[in-house]
XYZ file of C-alpha atoms in Angstrom:
776
model
C -159.435 -180.951 187.457
C -160.869 -181.850 191.114
C -160.482 -185.983 191.321
C -162.167 -188.088 194.266
C -161.115 -189.010 197.460
C -162.907 -192.297 197.726
C -162.940 -195.197 195.856
C -166.398 -195.244 194.374
C -168.605 -198.560 192.921
C -171.792 -198.165 191.479
C -174.668 -201.391 192.421
C -175.164 -203.780 188.891
C -178.372 -204.606 189.182
C -179.139 -208.187 188.391
C -182.967 -207.452 189.622
C -186.172 -207.857 186.798
C -187.750 -204.896 185.984
C -190.853 -206.644 186.118
C -190.560 -207.614 190.121
C -189.858 -204.614 190.757
C -192.351 -203.239 189.202
C -195.053 -206.100 189.768
C -194.435 -205.205 193.978
C -194.456 -201.629 193.876
C -198.302 -201.945 192.374
C -198.724 -204.405 195.043
C -197.401 -201.849 197.819
C -197.782 -198.650 196.944
C -194.122 -197.689 197.285
C -192.482 -196.415 194.065
C -190.427 -198.439 191.634
C -186.911 -196.580 192.366
C -188.144 -197.665 197.080
C -188.705 -200.833 195.673
C -185.260 -201.189 194.300
C -183.216 -200.758 197.172
C -185.202 -202.245 199.073
C -184.552 -205.005 196.817
C -180.728 -204.893 196.233
C -180.004 -205.656 200.072
C -181.800 -209.179 200.002
C -185.227 -207.474 200.715
C -186.945 -209.790 197.631
C -190.375 -209.727 198.291
C -193.281 -207.889 199.735
C -193.706 -209.353 202.342
C -189.761 -209.278 203.446
C -189.840 -205.554 202.166
C -193.038 -205.088 204.352
C -191.661 -207.038 207.309
C -188.837 -204.614 207.468
C -190.015 -201.153 207.094
C -192.667 -201.708 209.224
C -190.982 -203.647 212.319
C -194.058 -203.849 214.038
C -194.030 -207.491 214.734
C -191.775 -208.302 217.781
C -188.065 -210.159 216.842
C -186.856 -210.569 220.580
C -185.158 -214.368 221.004
C -185.835 -216.335 223.249
C -182.853 -215.016 225.854
C -182.621 -218.889 227.031
C -180.830 -219.754 223.431
C -177.935 -218.029 224.829
C -175.240 -220.469 226.031
C -175.040 -220.568 230.170
C -177.975 -218.220 230.356
C -179.422 -221.063 232.443
C -176.294 -221.764 235.158
C -175.919 -217.343 235.403
C -179.511 -216.769 236.275
C -179.625 -219.353 238.512
C -176.318 -218.181 240.012
C -177.337 -214.489 240.303
C -180.917 -215.261 241.840
C -179.086 -216.831 244.371
C -176.522 -214.136 245.234
C -179.246 -211.380 244.583
C -181.469 -213.592 247.346
C -178.574 -214.361 249.795
C -177.940 -210.670 249.266
C -174.545 -211.453 248.143
C -172.606 -208.498 247.168
C -172.585 -208.102 243.601
C -170.438 -206.466 240.933
C -170.962 -204.788 236.988
C -167.610 -204.926 235.956
C -167.711 -202.467 232.561
C -166.540 -200.665 230.464
C -165.501 -197.077 229.455
C -167.120 -196.801 226.155
C -171.052 -195.954 225.727
C -171.749 -199.630 224.763
C -170.028 -200.623 228.326
C -171.627 -197.273 229.854
C -175.583 -198.470 229.389
C -174.907 -202.205 229.103
C -173.804 -201.758 232.594
C -176.386 -199.410 233.214
C -179.027 -202.375 232.080
C -177.613 -204.419 234.515
C -177.445 -202.515 238.106
C -181.221 -201.096 237.511
C -182.396 -204.835 236.622
C -180.658 -206.612 239.933
C -181.537 -203.229 241.739
C -184.732 -203.968 240.965
C -185.172 -207.809 242.278
C -183.758 -206.224 245.395
C -179.548 -207.210 244.692
C -177.203 -205.698 246.434
C -175.547 -204.678 243.525
C -172.460 -201.857 242.542
C -170.530 -201.543 239.292
C -166.790 -200.692 238.287
C -166.444 -199.312 235.027
C -162.485 -199.420 234.447
C -159.925 -196.177 233.404
C -158.795 -196.714 229.547
C -155.452 -195.014 231.232
C -154.827 -197.076 234.209
C -157.151 -200.387 233.502
C -157.137 -200.383 230.572
C -159.389 -202.865 228.019
C -161.250 -205.756 229.577
C -160.662 -207.296 233.074
C -157.861 -206.334 235.249
C -156.154 -208.416 237.805
C -155.507 -205.195 239.804
C -158.796 -204.169 239.906
C -160.142 -207.587 240.391
C -158.350 -207.990 243.350
C -159.148 -204.843 244.645
C -163.405 -205.273 244.072
C -162.591 -208.884 245.724
C -160.905 -207.422 249.023
C -163.440 -204.650 248.996
C -166.509 -207.173 249.722
C -167.191 -208.514 245.599
C -169.313 -212.004 246.316
C -169.444 -212.139 242.174
C -168.855 -210.393 239.549
C -171.012 -210.161 235.937
C -168.970 -208.601 233.123
C -171.153 -206.843 229.896
C -169.481 -205.922 227.057
C -166.037 -207.372 227.607
C -164.420 -210.424 229.860
C -163.598 -213.609 226.658
C -159.700 -212.407 226.994
C -159.736 -212.292 230.434
C -157.642 -215.289 231.559
C -155.279 -214.346 234.153
C -158.172 -211.919 236.317
C -160.719 -215.102 236.390
C -158.367 -217.311 237.274
C -157.311 -215.400 240.282
C -160.439 -214.542 241.138
C -161.725 -218.266 241.200
C -158.755 -218.399 243.263
C -159.346 -216.333 245.797
C -163.476 -218.180 245.943
C -165.237 -215.461 244.010
C -167.501 -216.541 240.598
C -167.011 -215.191 237.661
C -170.365 -214.729 234.820
C -168.727 -212.947 231.714
C -171.445 -211.413 229.285
C -169.326 -209.585 225.945
C -169.554 -209.923 222.849
C -167.084 -208.736 221.137
C -164.175 -211.619 218.756
C -163.921 -215.059 220.749
C -160.043 -215.903 221.353
C -159.653 -220.014 220.633
C -159.387 -220.246 224.091
C -161.620 -219.293 226.563
C -161.450 -218.158 230.297
C -162.316 -220.514 233.006
C -165.264 -218.688 234.372
C -168.649 -219.820 235.811
C -170.730 -218.917 233.079
C -169.848 -217.730 229.512
C -172.941 -215.380 227.585
C -172.115 -214.916 224.024
C -174.029 -214.480 220.787
C -171.901 -216.256 219.072
C -170.015 -219.139 222.265
C -169.210 -222.520 219.913
C -171.648 -224.529 222.259
C -174.411 -222.529 222.078
C -177.009 -221.489 219.387
C -178.374 -218.395 219.371
C -180.474 -217.104 215.837
C -178.614 -214.035 216.245
C -174.606 -212.918 217.003
C -174.157 -209.600 216.138
C -175.570 -208.528 219.728
C -173.717 -205.225 221.306
C -172.395 -205.268 224.714
C -176.228 -203.429 225.176
C -177.549 -205.645 223.520
C -176.518 -209.005 225.724
C -177.379 -206.886 229.027
C -181.199 -206.719 227.937
C -180.935 -210.862 227.183
C -179.810 -211.409 230.727
C -182.389 -208.206 232.272
C -185.530 -210.073 230.001
C -184.068 -213.726 231.680
C -183.946 -212.465 235.430
C -187.156 -210.770 235.183
C -188.614 -213.225 233.302
C -190.068 -210.818 230.487
C -189.185 -207.694 228.116
C -187.447 -205.734 229.812
C -189.121 -202.474 227.616
C -188.102 -199.417 229.821
C -184.548 -200.548 229.644
C -185.083 -200.394 225.579
C -183.590 -197.073 225.065
C -180.414 -197.654 227.097
C -180.246 -201.039 224.825
C -180.627 -198.585 221.809
C -177.794 -196.413 222.699
C -175.629 -199.378 223.411
C -176.134 -200.914 219.564
C -176.568 -197.783 217.764
C -172.974 -195.890 219.012
C -171.414 -200.179 218.840
C -171.798 -199.884 214.892
C -172.903 -203.746 215.560
C -175.136 -204.831 211.970
C -178.159 -202.723 212.095
C -180.146 -206.183 211.273
C -182.326 -208.511 213.034
C -182.788 -208.181 216.216
C -181.310 -205.575 216.213
C -183.306 -203.210 214.374
C -186.191 -204.340 216.766
C -184.247 -203.177 219.769
C -182.613 -199.434 217.992
C -186.850 -199.263 216.744
C -188.327 -199.929 220.343
C -186.038 -198.096 221.675
C -186.121 -195.119 219.595
C -189.817 -195.262 220.651
C -189.302 -194.989 224.439
C -186.587 -192.681 224.534
C -188.362 -190.668 222.497
C -190.798 -190.405 226.013
C -187.937 -191.142 228.276
C -189.168 -191.550 231.802
C -185.713 -191.991 232.526
C -184.314 -188.473 233.680
C -180.341 -188.700 233.032
C -181.155 -188.899 229.330
C -183.771 -186.974 229.027
C -181.418 -184.541 230.453
C -178.455 -184.981 228.498
C -180.658 -184.948 225.378
C -182.480 -181.237 226.189
C -178.787 -180.044 226.513
C -177.814 -181.895 223.615
C -180.049 -179.886 221.619
C -182.038 -183.467 220.945
C -186.011 -182.323 219.765
C -187.215 -185.374 221.094
C -189.833 -185.596 218.519
C -187.215 -186.078 215.662
C -185.172 -188.282 217.195
C -183.781 -190.947 215.259
C -180.885 -193.299 215.066
C -178.514 -189.978 213.669
C -179.121 -188.444 217.256
C -176.960 -191.785 219.191
C -174.307 -191.868 216.245
C -173.528 -187.976 216.283
C -174.836 -186.299 219.632
C -175.285 -188.994 222.531
C -173.074 -191.811 222.284
C -169.871 -189.010 221.672
C -170.696 -186.976 224.893
C -170.487 -190.183 226.445
C -168.115 -191.450 224.759
C -165.647 -188.876 225.884
C -165.741 -189.311 229.026
C -164.307 -192.486 229.608
C -161.978 -191.206 225.866
C -160.613 -188.372 228.689
C -161.333 -189.366 231.975
C -162.987 -192.045 234.245
C -166.368 -193.321 232.261
C -168.260 -193.485 235.388
C -170.275 -190.193 235.016
C -171.401 -191.682 232.206
C -173.290 -194.747 233.986
C -173.658 -192.495 236.977
C -176.269 -190.481 234.494
C -178.126 -193.228 233.057
C -179.044 -194.300 236.677
C -179.223 -191.606 238.599
C -183.053 -189.887 240.189
C -181.177 -186.774 242.048
C -181.977 -183.871 239.448
C -179.382 -181.375 241.126
C -176.899 -184.147 240.704
C -177.585 -185.176 237.151
C -177.707 -181.621 236.364
C -174.008 -181.612 237.409
C -173.684 -184.593 235.708
C -174.778 -183.291 232.376
C -172.975 -180.082 232.372
C -169.584 -181.752 233.524
C -170.735 -184.635 230.638
C -170.604 -181.754 227.851
C -167.713 -180.310 229.689
C -165.574 -183.277 228.458
C -167.546 -183.458 225.157
C -166.296 -179.868 224.088
C -162.952 -180.249 225.858
C -162.852 -183.545 223.021
C -163.444 -181.984 219.911
C -161.112 -179.304 221.058
C -158.612 -181.646 221.344
C -159.486 -183.814 218.034
C -159.313 -180.351 216.667
C -156.016 -179.567 217.987
C -154.139 -183.381 216.638
C -155.740 -183.155 213.284
C -154.851 -179.586 212.411
C -151.056 -181.098 213.850
C -151.574 -184.732 211.694
C -152.397 -182.903 208.757
C -149.752 -179.930 208.633
C -147.487 -183.303 209.250
C -148.421 -184.684 206.815
C -148.185 -181.223 204.702
C -145.060 -181.364 204.183
C -144.233 -184.607 202.342
C -143.697 -184.670 198.489
C -146.135 -188.467 198.666
C -147.945 -189.633 200.357
C -147.479 -193.458 202.129
C -149.533 -195.868 201.922
C -149.887 -195.938 205.344
C -149.887 -193.155 207.078
C -147.936 -193.608 211.146
C -147.599 -190.167 213.285
C -146.468 -189.490 217.000
C -145.963 -187.304 219.546
C -145.595 -186.715 223.131
C -148.433 -184.934 223.400
C -151.096 -186.210 221.758
C -153.616 -187.644 223.691
C -154.274 -191.106 223.739
C -158.026 -190.836 224.295
C -158.605 -189.607 220.711
C -155.989 -191.527 218.507
C -158.810 -193.496 217.070
C -160.903 -190.577 216.273
C -158.633 -188.291 214.195
C -158.090 -190.902 212.499
C -160.629 -192.024 211.284
C -160.572 -187.887 209.913
C -158.120 -188.231 208.383
C -158.665 -191.790 206.624
C -161.763 -189.470 204.844
C -159.723 -186.505 204.452
C -156.507 -188.130 202.064
C -157.467 -192.337 201.952
C -154.399 -193.670 203.798
C -154.772 -195.892 206.381
C -153.646 -194.306 209.134
C -152.033 -195.210 212.103
C -151.581 -192.860 215.402
C -149.181 -192.501 218.827
C -149.021 -191.257 221.822
C -145.424 -191.027 222.922
C -144.926 -192.041 226.749
C -141.775 -190.256 227.238
C -141.187 -191.556 230.727
C -142.226 -195.208 229.647
C -140.134 -194.531 226.182
C -143.863 -196.689 225.118
C -145.537 -195.715 222.032
C -149.520 -196.555 222.651
C -151.398 -196.085 219.337
C -154.960 -196.729 217.336
C -155.500 -197.592 213.286
C -158.100 -196.681 210.803
C -157.891 -198.589 207.614
C -159.327 -198.875 204.317
C -160.859 -202.031 202.484
C -157.537 -201.962 200.822
C -155.568 -203.107 203.546
C -155.962 -205.619 206.375
C -154.448 -203.667 208.972
C -154.848 -205.934 210.965
C -152.667 -208.711 208.856
C -150.377 -205.578 208.368
C -149.769 -205.470 211.675
C -149.574 -209.631 211.970
C -146.868 -208.547 209.523
C -145.040 -206.424 211.630
C -145.206 -208.723 215.405
C -141.538 -208.545 215.904
C -141.433 -204.829 216.302
C -144.911 -204.585 218.620
C -145.337 -205.022 222.423
C -149.142 -206.006 222.044
C -151.483 -205.482 219.853
C -155.470 -206.492 218.509
C -157.927 -205.705 216.532
C -159.530 -206.724 213.534
C -159.125 -205.250 209.873
C -160.767 -202.128 209.471
C -158.986 -200.718 213.519
C -157.053 -201.678 215.604
C -154.920 -201.163 218.884
C -150.999 -201.464 219.148
C -148.212 -200.977 221.190
C -144.531 -200.387 220.632
C -141.438 -199.008 221.821
C -141.368 -195.659 220.588
C -137.104 -196.366 219.406
C -138.684 -198.588 216.798
C -141.414 -196.328 215.724
C -139.158 -195.616 212.563
C -139.073 -199.336 211.470
C -142.059 -199.906 212.363
C -142.948 -197.371 209.621
C -140.718 -199.035 207.307
C -141.824 -202.498 207.071
C -145.726 -201.119 208.115
C -145.497 -200.232 204.422
C -143.010 -202.566 203.380
C -146.167 -204.748 203.611
C -148.638 -202.260 202.459
C -146.552 -202.171 198.319
C -147.769 -204.933 197.480
C -151.947 -203.064 197.704
C -150.462 -199.526 196.357
C -152.544 -199.558 192.925
C -155.609 -200.721 195.797
C -154.766 -198.010 198.608
C -154.456 -194.988 196.234
C -157.568 -195.377 194.264
C -159.297 -194.628 198.295
C -161.280 -195.665 200.673
C -164.228 -197.552 198.838
C -168.140 -196.187 198.739
C -170.937 -198.461 197.090
C -173.104 -196.053 195.318
C -176.956 -197.303 194.832
C -178.192 -195.256 192.378
C -177.426 -192.857 189.946
C -180.467 -189.897 189.870
C -181.844 -187.231 187.294
C -182.823 -184.721 189.699
C -186.413 -184.877 188.380
C -186.255 -187.842 190.895
C -185.154 -185.821 193.623
C -188.573 -185.516 195.528
C -190.110 -185.442 199.015
C -192.729 -188.120 198.477
C -189.449 -190.406 197.704
C -187.001 -189.076 200.595
C -190.566 -189.624 202.795
C -189.502 -193.189 201.859
C -186.387 -193.912 202.006
C -187.707 -192.635 206.150
C -189.036 -196.583 206.209
C -185.223 -198.187 205.466
C -184.165 -196.155 209.034
C -182.788 -197.023 211.535
C -179.571 -197.262 209.439
C -175.883 -198.599 210.225
C -174.245 -201.481 209.999
C -175.206 -203.480 207.350
C -178.522 -201.721 206.604
C -176.168 -199.003 205.213
C -177.936 -194.629 204.774
C -178.497 -195.294 200.800
C -175.513 -193.006 199.143
C -177.135 -191.693 195.107
C -174.440 -190.371 192.777
C -175.206 -187.044 190.645
C -172.980 -186.972 187.147
C -172.551 -184.449 184.598
C -174.075 -181.488 187.010
C -173.110 -178.085 186.203
C -172.876 -175.990 190.243
C -173.766 -172.748 191.207
C -174.303 -170.744 194.298
C -171.169 -172.317 195.883
C -169.955 -170.999 199.311
C -168.326 -171.608 202.529
C -170.456 -171.970 205.706
C -169.272 -172.252 209.338
C -166.755 -171.299 211.607
C -163.629 -171.089 210.059
C -165.166 -171.830 207.015
C -165.404 -175.481 207.341
C -168.128 -176.340 205.668
C -169.038 -176.478 202.043
C -172.298 -175.327 200.777
C -173.472 -175.007 196.628
C -176.623 -175.907 194.486
C -176.419 -178.663 191.289
C -179.255 -177.613 188.690
C -180.859 -179.153 185.263
C -182.838 -176.414 183.897
C -185.456 -174.746 186.373
C -184.279 -177.859 188.807
C -182.180 -176.919 191.988
C -181.078 -179.402 194.421
C -178.801 -177.964 198.117
C -175.385 -179.701 198.450
C -173.799 -179.273 201.973
C -170.549 -180.621 202.636
C -169.064 -180.794 206.075
C -165.544 -179.920 206.866
C -165.200 -180.474 203.095
C -165.367 -176.111 202.764
C -161.609 -176.718 200.840
C -163.276 -177.979 198.190
C -164.174 -174.447 197.340
C -161.024 -173.381 196.065
C -161.353 -175.752 193.629
C -165.227 -175.474 192.203
C -165.655 -172.541 190.198
C -169.657 -171.269 189.222
C -170.919 -173.262 186.484
C -168.596 -176.426 186.168
C -169.892 -179.334 185.556
C -169.176 -182.356 187.547
C -170.263 -185.281 189.233
C -171.286 -186.088 192.717
C -172.144 -188.665 195.191
C -174.016 -188.594 198.861
C -176.667 -188.833 201.514
C -180.492 -187.356 200.396
C -181.984 -186.334 203.533
C -185.305 -183.422 203.919
C -183.757 -180.614 205.097
C -186.614 -178.273 207.088
C -186.040 -174.747 208.417
C -188.041 -172.553 208.750
C -191.404 -174.657 208.341
C -190.122 -175.681 204.855
C -189.048 -178.417 203.532
C -187.018 -179.379 201.098
C -184.452 -181.972 199.831
C -181.015 -181.750 200.871
C -177.929 -183.973 199.615
C -174.685 -183.838 201.999
C -171.918 -184.443 199.651
C -169.404 -187.554 199.899
C -167.458 -186.520 197.924
C -167.090 -185.208 193.948
C -165.144 -185.093 190.813
C -164.168 -183.042 188.290
C -162.525 -184.497 184.866
C -161.640 -181.323 183.183
C -159.147 -179.078 184.006
C -160.070 -176.295 186.426
C -159.508 -173.015 186.333
C -159.287 -170.857 189.256
C -159.631 -167.254 189.667
C -157.537 -165.833 192.437
C -156.820 -162.243 191.298
C -156.844 -159.833 194.068
C -155.095 -156.785 195.315
C -154.245 -158.838 198.343
C -152.157 -162.319 198.613
C -154.844 -164.277 200.122
C -152.726 -167.284 201.982
C -155.180 -169.963 200.066
C -152.817 -168.883 197.329
C -149.562 -170.142 198.756
C -150.777 -173.593 200.376
C -151.403 -175.467 196.362
C -149.833 -178.055 196.807
C -147.684 -179.779 193.989
C -147.741 -177.157 191.991
C -145.293 -175.095 189.882
C -145.393 -171.488 190.505
C -144.898 -169.006 188.312
C -142.979 -165.827 188.359
C -142.274 -163.026 185.843
C -139.572 -160.931 188.252
C -137.007 -162.358 190.661
C -137.673 -160.400 193.535
C -141.528 -161.430 194.198
C -140.065 -164.465 193.678
C -137.776 -164.004 196.427
C -140.595 -162.631 198.510
C -142.952 -165.358 198.696
C -140.377 -168.906 197.113
C -140.170 -169.804 201.031
C -144.440 -169.217 201.828
C -144.974 -171.578 199.657
C -145.673 -176.142 200.173
C -142.737 -178.455 200.029
C -144.263 -180.004 197.395
C -144.051 -177.066 195.209
C -141.844 -175.373 192.981
C -141.019 -172.219 191.783
C -139.357 -170.523 188.908
C -138.914 -167.253 186.623
C -140.595 -167.500 183.268
C -138.099 -165.197 181.211
C -136.808 -166.070 177.653
C -133.617 -167.785 179.652
C -136.031 -169.813 181.432
C -138.431 -171.466 179.222
C -136.972 -174.090 177.554
C -136.470 -175.428 181.176
C -140.015 -175.445 182.205
C -140.807 -177.531 179.056
C -142.073 -181.307 180.332
C -142.019 -179.699 183.999
C -144.114 -182.767 186.339
C -147.192 -180.577 188.613
C -150.341 -180.960 188.958
C -151.209 -177.567 189.779
C -150.111 -174.509 188.259
C -150.352 -171.435 189.673
C -149.140 -167.743 188.104
C -148.725 -165.602 190.415
C -147.245 -162.646 188.211
C -148.839 -161.721 185.265
C -146.518 -163.097 182.441
C -144.124 -160.813 181.389
C -145.147 -162.110 177.253
C -148.124 -164.087 176.907
C -146.170 -166.141 173.991
C -143.829 -167.883 176.276
C -146.580 -168.362 179.240
C -147.984 -170.185 175.970
C -145.199 -172.414 175.315
C -145.127 -173.496 178.692
C -149.027 -174.912 178.671
C -148.467 -176.811 175.299
C -145.574 -178.785 176.769
C -147.423 -179.483 180.564
C -150.331 -181.020 181.541
C -151.566 -179.550 184.675
C -154.921 -180.623 186.606
C -155.626 -176.692 188.223
C -154.429 -173.295 187.292
C -154.318 -170.595 189.274
C -154.741 -167.369 187.900
C -153.562 -165.047 190.949
C -151.510 -162.293 188.393
C -150.297 -160.479 191.215
C -148.279 -157.141 189.644
C -146.394 -154.729 190.979
C -145.480 -152.326 188.001
C -148.189 -152.741 186.158
C -147.885 -150.939 182.588
C -151.094 -151.160 181.244
C -152.996 -148.298 182.528
C -150.607 -145.226 180.979
C -149.651 -147.683 177.618
C -146.574 -146.231 175.226
C -146.527 -142.155 175.459
C -146.991 -140.719 171.894
C -144.734 -139.552 169.528
C -144.481 -135.864 170.430
C -144.226 -136.646 173.764
C -141.374 -138.808 172.750
C -139.971 -135.676 170.550
C -140.674 -133.634 173.410
C -138.643 -135.652 175.861
C -135.845 -135.388 172.889
C -135.966 -132.878 171.862
C -134.812 -131.602 176.043
C -132.144 -133.938 176.002
C -130.708 -132.613 172.870
C -131.135 -129.159 174.285
C -129.233 -129.608 177.809
C -126.160 -131.929 179.008
C -125.494 -133.783 181.963
C -128.696 -134.315 182.697
C -128.974 -136.161 186.579
C -131.748 -138.873 185.630
C -130.129 -140.411 188.637
C -131.066 -137.622 191.430
C -133.660 -134.881 189.410
C -135.732 -137.678 187.551
C -138.938 -136.601 189.696
C -138.152 -132.894 188.707
C -137.198 -133.651 185.182
C -140.825 -135.835 184.903
C -142.542 -132.992 186.726
C -141.227 -130.784 184.056
C -142.291 -132.979 180.779
C -145.755 -133.458 182.968
C -145.012 -137.098 182.365
C -145.386 -139.532 185.187
C -141.769 -140.772 185.972
C -142.486 -144.521 185.372
C -143.376 -143.482 181.543
C -140.088 -140.990 181.456
C -137.527 -144.059 182.452
C -139.399 -146.559 179.614
C -138.537 -143.572 177.273
C -134.605 -143.155 178.422
C -134.860 -146.905 177.599
C -136.406 -147.155 174.260
C -133.363 -143.680 173.630
C -130.586 -145.873 175.523
C -131.156 -148.842 172.972
C -131.831 -146.601 169.785
C -128.087 -145.587 169.771
C -129.862 -141.916 170.827
C -128.356 -141.594 174.226
C -126.112 -142.146 176.826
C -126.475 -142.850 179.973
C -122.293 -142.459 182.314
C -121.827 -142.416 186.236
C -126.213 -141.485 186.307
C -125.437 -138.977 183.944
C -128.005 -138.640 180.453
C -126.116 -136.861 177.042
C -127.390 -137.407 173.602
C -125.742 -139.542 170.856
C -124.420 -136.298 167.616
C -125.681 -137.863 164.374
C -126.565 -141.482 165.316
C -127.700 -144.314 163.410
C -131.741 -144.059 162.314
C -134.074 -146.404 164.003
C -137.712 -146.307 164.566
C -138.381 -146.506 168.050
C -140.858 -149.038 168.443
C -138.621 -151.202 166.764
C -136.526 -152.086 169.947
C -137.407 -154.978 172.173
C -138.094 -152.130 175.065
C -140.885 -151.320 173.157
C -142.152 -154.556 171.836
C -141.665 -155.544 175.154
C -143.616 -152.992 176.772
C -147.043 -153.155 174.231
C -146.453 -157.147 175.094
C -146.646 -157.042 178.783
C -149.467 -154.384 177.856
C -151.160 -157.124 176.129
C -150.650 -160.076 178.703
C -152.166 -157.732 181.345
C -154.947 -156.883 179.556
C -155.565 -160.105 179.024
C -154.937 -161.563 182.773
C -155.544 -158.569 184.891
C -158.252 -156.724 183.190
C -160.277 -159.329 181.255
C -163.425 -161.172 182.027
C -162.957 -164.604 183.429
C -164.547 -166.096 180.798
C -162.024 -164.815 178.196
C -159.349 -165.571 179.976
C -159.825 -169.488 180.824
C -160.914 -169.283 177.308
C -157.804 -168.430 175.753
C -155.957 -170.433 178.790
C -158.153 -173.527 177.269
C -157.033 -172.747 173.346
C -153.745 -173.347 174.351
C -153.519 -176.358 176.423
C -155.989 -177.791 174.078
C -158.835 -178.711 176.095
C -161.831 -179.111 173.692
């Protein structure tokens, strides 16, 4: 059985079919596509047309933003007077792009402008008093923040005391009390009336640029699009227009640094979309600030020096590769640590002195996706004794509320429902782990369901056509509040299952319906192949797209989650014991011989148990609790395994059938061979079977293992005795049929088991297993 990692929620449509059909006929769009639009709140043909067209300019008057007129007046005054203006940004992609927009705008107007991007590790987020003081001492006469500032009370008050005005431009959550700045430009300002509250930092910077220039700064739309997508703000309304227009600018960008970065990253400008920003450009700009100083990111966006640009691109590419390596290393360490747990906690809390704090949020997100649990990762500073952490959560748990409940243990924390940052004394980590899991216990049932994922529609394979997928692209750009549609496929069989990519990290297979097939790709889901068999019937969900390869286009599903409600059987029979066989969690490993069990027992996961299946142990194994069963060795007797399968419930059965002493191929010696051997014993005394068995077997022209078996049969039948390694006949023994001995019967049973578990087709074996488990 393969359980889903996420909590699947199918959209319950209350849309009138006649309305969607009418709109479909009026627009020429398919009914399926119209239904998707209507589910997203686009309820009329006019709304749908306006949304997918996006040509009409949706760029609100920048002077609707609170304090914009005041800020523009002060900035214009500073530009004309030649005052030294410093743009104080942030170290992420949104901060880099918003800084670049403002700097180049002020430069175009002839202003004397520089910029400062705080260092994540020395300055922290937002205005920093030490940094402000140094900037002012070095000549700054006006400070303009972007993508930060609304929580910088102390530094801003200090700047004012030193005679320097601070203009704040920000988009983050507003505190109850705002700093005493010269002006505060924020789309959610309580004293303002801006019609779109969800601008990014780059979006706010674009509004300031428009107000300063007195016209739309089209040349800055590329930067605004990058900041908007990278910061995961709502991709509706004005943001949607900014990104759509910005992508067009990027396809023909004159920005030398951006063009060079796109080329180095392998982006085809013709196929550039929001995913190019979200998965390629944004992470590269973020990587610089995550590991070191973010300055090179802004320098790249602003530079015209081709030699310098080449150096900056190489540096950023290098930092991105380094960031990927660090993320992978921490992820592997954290996953290995979690594997030691007998059960998964409601909230995962892990820490290490060796982890890089700049990437902890990325790793936490990966662990949430992989294990379905809210996750908090800490970097422990041994010198200061402080642990700094990043949290990522699921819909089931408001992580900010959970941290608030533990505030007595925290030095500081901040964030929102799904993500947060915090610091505390490393000595309190254990107490913090206990307390936050105590808080989460009330949400346990919801947490174990996994992260919620909303399914737009269940489709038959016949509906997955290239025309339909091209229609879906009309909904782009996708993002927050306009997610890529998720489609489900129910009870479909699999074929062509394989692992691909470096280290077999990715999964690829096809689902089919009669003569129809759909390619499925699961990035970073390669391990799931261990839970899939050819022709398995599964249900799965994912995102549809068009995959173009060598001028051939066809539909493809990017896998999000998969499940199978049936018991699954996995054929792991091989002459070699593979590592995957020794990595099955929550399993009962069944052995037939104590020697093999002793050899492999220490290698299985801590969450699994091992046991011998023999006549003496069979009763004790009835009702054992485990999700998985690993048949490590071929059973000695099929009836013992049959009884175990009938009394226990397993979700998955892995058949290894390792056999170090097979008997099936040699079978049972014929009666004349028994007679010949027995006659030899009768005619010789004190046969040394301890030291001369090889010579004896060779003389009798029988295999050594068969000679041993025959001696065991004679011994049990009472026909011979063995004393100190010497065998002799028993005079006048009681008559007994050799095939009536237990040794003889056990060999026949072992031969039967080997025939089924080692030599039979796997389909025949699974049929027998199914019958014992009474699975229909």
